[in-house]
Coordinates of N, CA and C in Angstrom, one line a residue:
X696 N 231.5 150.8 66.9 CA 232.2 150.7 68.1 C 231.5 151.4 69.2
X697 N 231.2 150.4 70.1 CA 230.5 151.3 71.5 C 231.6 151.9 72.7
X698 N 231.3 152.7 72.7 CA 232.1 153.8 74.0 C 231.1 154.5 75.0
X699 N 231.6 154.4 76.4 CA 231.1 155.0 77.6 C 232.1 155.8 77.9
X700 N 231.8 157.1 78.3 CA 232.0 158.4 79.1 C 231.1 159.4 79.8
X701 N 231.7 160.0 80.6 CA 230.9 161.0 81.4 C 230.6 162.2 80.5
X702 N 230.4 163.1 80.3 CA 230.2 164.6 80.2 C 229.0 165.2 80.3
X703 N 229.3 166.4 79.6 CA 228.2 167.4 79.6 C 227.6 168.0 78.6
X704 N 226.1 168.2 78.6 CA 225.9 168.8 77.1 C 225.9 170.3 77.1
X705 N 226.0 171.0 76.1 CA 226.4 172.2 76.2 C 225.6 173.4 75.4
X706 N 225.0 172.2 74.3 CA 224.2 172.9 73.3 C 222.7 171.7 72.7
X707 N 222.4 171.5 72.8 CA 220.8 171.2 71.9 C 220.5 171.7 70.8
X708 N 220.2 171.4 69.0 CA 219.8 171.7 68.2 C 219.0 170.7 67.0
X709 N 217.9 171.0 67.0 CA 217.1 170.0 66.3 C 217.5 170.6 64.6
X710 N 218.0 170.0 63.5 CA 218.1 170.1 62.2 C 216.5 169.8 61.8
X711 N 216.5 170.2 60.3 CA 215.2 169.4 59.8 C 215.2 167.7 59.2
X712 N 215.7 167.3 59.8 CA 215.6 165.8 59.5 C 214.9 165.1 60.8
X713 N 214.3 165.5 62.2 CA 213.6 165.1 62.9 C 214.5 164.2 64.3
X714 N 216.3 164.6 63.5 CA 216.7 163.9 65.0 C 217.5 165.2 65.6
X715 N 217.9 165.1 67.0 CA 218.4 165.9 67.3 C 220.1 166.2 67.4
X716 N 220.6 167.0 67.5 CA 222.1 167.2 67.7 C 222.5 167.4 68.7
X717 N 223.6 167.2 69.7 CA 223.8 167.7 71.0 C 225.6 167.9 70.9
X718 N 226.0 168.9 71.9 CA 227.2 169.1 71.7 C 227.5 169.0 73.1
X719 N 228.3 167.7 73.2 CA 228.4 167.7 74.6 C 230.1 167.4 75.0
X720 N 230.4 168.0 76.1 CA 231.8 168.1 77.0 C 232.5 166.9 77.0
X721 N 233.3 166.1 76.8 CA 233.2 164.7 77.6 C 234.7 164.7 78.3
X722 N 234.5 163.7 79.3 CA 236.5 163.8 79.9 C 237.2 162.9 78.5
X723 N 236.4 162.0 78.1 CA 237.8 161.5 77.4 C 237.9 161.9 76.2
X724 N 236.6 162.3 75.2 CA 237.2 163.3 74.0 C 236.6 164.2 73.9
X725 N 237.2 165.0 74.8 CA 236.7 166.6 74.6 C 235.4 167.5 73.8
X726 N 235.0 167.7 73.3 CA 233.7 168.5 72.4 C 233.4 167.5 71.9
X727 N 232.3 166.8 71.7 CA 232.0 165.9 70.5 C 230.7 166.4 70.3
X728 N 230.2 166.3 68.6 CA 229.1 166.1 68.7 C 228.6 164.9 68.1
X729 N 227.0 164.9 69.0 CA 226.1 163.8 69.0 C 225.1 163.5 68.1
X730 N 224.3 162.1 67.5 CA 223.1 162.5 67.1 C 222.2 161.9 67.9
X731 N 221.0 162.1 68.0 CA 220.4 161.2 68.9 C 218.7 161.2 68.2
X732 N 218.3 159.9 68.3 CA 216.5 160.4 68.2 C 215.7 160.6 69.2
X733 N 215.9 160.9 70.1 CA 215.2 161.0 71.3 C 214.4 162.2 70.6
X734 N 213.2 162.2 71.2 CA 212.0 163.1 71.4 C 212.0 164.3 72.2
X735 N 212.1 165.4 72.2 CA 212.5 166.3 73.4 C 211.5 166.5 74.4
X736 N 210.2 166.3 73.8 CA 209.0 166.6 74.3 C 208.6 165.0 74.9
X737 N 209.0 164.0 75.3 CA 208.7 162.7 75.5 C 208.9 162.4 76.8
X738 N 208.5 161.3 77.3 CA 208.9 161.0 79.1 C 210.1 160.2 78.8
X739 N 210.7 159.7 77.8 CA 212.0 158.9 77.8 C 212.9 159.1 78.8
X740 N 213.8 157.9 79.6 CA 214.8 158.1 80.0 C 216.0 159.5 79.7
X741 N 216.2 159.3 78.1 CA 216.8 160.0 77.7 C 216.7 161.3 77.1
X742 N 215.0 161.5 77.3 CA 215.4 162.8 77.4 C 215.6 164.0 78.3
X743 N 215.7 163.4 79.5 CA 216.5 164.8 80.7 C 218.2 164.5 80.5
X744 N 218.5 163.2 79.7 CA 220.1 163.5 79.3 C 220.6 164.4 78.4
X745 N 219.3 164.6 77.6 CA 219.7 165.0 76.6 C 219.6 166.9 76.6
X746 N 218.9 167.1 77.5 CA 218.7 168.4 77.9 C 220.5 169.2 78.1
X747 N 220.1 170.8 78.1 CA 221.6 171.5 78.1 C 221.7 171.3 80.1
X748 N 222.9 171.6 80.0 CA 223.2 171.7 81.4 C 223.4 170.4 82.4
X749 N 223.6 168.9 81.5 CA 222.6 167.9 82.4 C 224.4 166.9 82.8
X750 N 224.5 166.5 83.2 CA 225.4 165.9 83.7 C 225.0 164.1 83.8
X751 N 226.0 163.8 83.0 CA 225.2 162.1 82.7 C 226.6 161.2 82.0
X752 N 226.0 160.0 82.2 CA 227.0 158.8 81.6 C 226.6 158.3 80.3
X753 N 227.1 158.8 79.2 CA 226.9 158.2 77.9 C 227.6 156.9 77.7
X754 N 226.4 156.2 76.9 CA 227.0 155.3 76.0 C 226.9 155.7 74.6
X755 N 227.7 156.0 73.8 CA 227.7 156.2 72.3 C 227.9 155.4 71.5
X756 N 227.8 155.2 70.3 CA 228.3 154.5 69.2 C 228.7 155.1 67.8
X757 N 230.3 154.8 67.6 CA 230.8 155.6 66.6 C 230.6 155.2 65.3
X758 N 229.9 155.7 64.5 CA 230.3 155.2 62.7 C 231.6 155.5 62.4
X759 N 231.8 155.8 61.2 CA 233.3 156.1 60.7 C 233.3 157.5 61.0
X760 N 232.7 158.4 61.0 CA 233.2 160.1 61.6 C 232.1 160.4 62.4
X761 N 230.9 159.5 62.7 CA 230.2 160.3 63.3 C 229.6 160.1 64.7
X762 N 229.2 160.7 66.2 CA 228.6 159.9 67.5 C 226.9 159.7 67.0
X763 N 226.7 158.8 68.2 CA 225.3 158.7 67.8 C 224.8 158.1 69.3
X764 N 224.0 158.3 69.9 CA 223.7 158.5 71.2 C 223.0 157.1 72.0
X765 N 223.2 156.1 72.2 CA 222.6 154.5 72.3 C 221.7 155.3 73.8
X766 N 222.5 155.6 75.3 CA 221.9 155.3 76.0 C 222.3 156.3 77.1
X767 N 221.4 156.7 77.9 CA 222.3 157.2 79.2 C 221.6 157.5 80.3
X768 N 222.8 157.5 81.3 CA 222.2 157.7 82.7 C 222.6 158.5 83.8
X769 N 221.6 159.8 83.8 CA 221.9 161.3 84.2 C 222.5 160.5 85.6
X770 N 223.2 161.7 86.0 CA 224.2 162.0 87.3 C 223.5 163.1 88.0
X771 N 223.4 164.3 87.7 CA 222.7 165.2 88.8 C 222.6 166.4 86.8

């Protein structure tokens, strides 16, 4: 299931499996966390969304318990 919301990220943490984690704010469900593969070190779109502090419009996509990060486009 795809979903769009606003929020904010709050936290950044790369595990050892090569993707990263984000914990981000959102208005419509509160704390969620993300997975994402974005590259941190990369010129991607997504990765100044994915940075802490960044203010952006997610699109996610839910498995059965888990987010996973399709796409987004920073705000300020």
């Amino acid at each position: 299931m795809r979903t769009e919301t606003k929020g904010i990220v709050l936290k950044t943490t790369k595990p050892v499996g090569g993707r990263s984690m984000l914990v981000i704010l959102t208005e419509d469900y509160g704390k969620i966390s993300c997975g994402t593969a974005v590259n941190m070190k990369g010129r991607h779109r997504n990765t100044l969304a994915a940075s802490p502090f960044t203010h952006a419009n997610y699109q996610l996509f839910k498995n059965s318990n888990t987010y996973n990060l399709s796409s987004a486009e920073v705000i300020k």
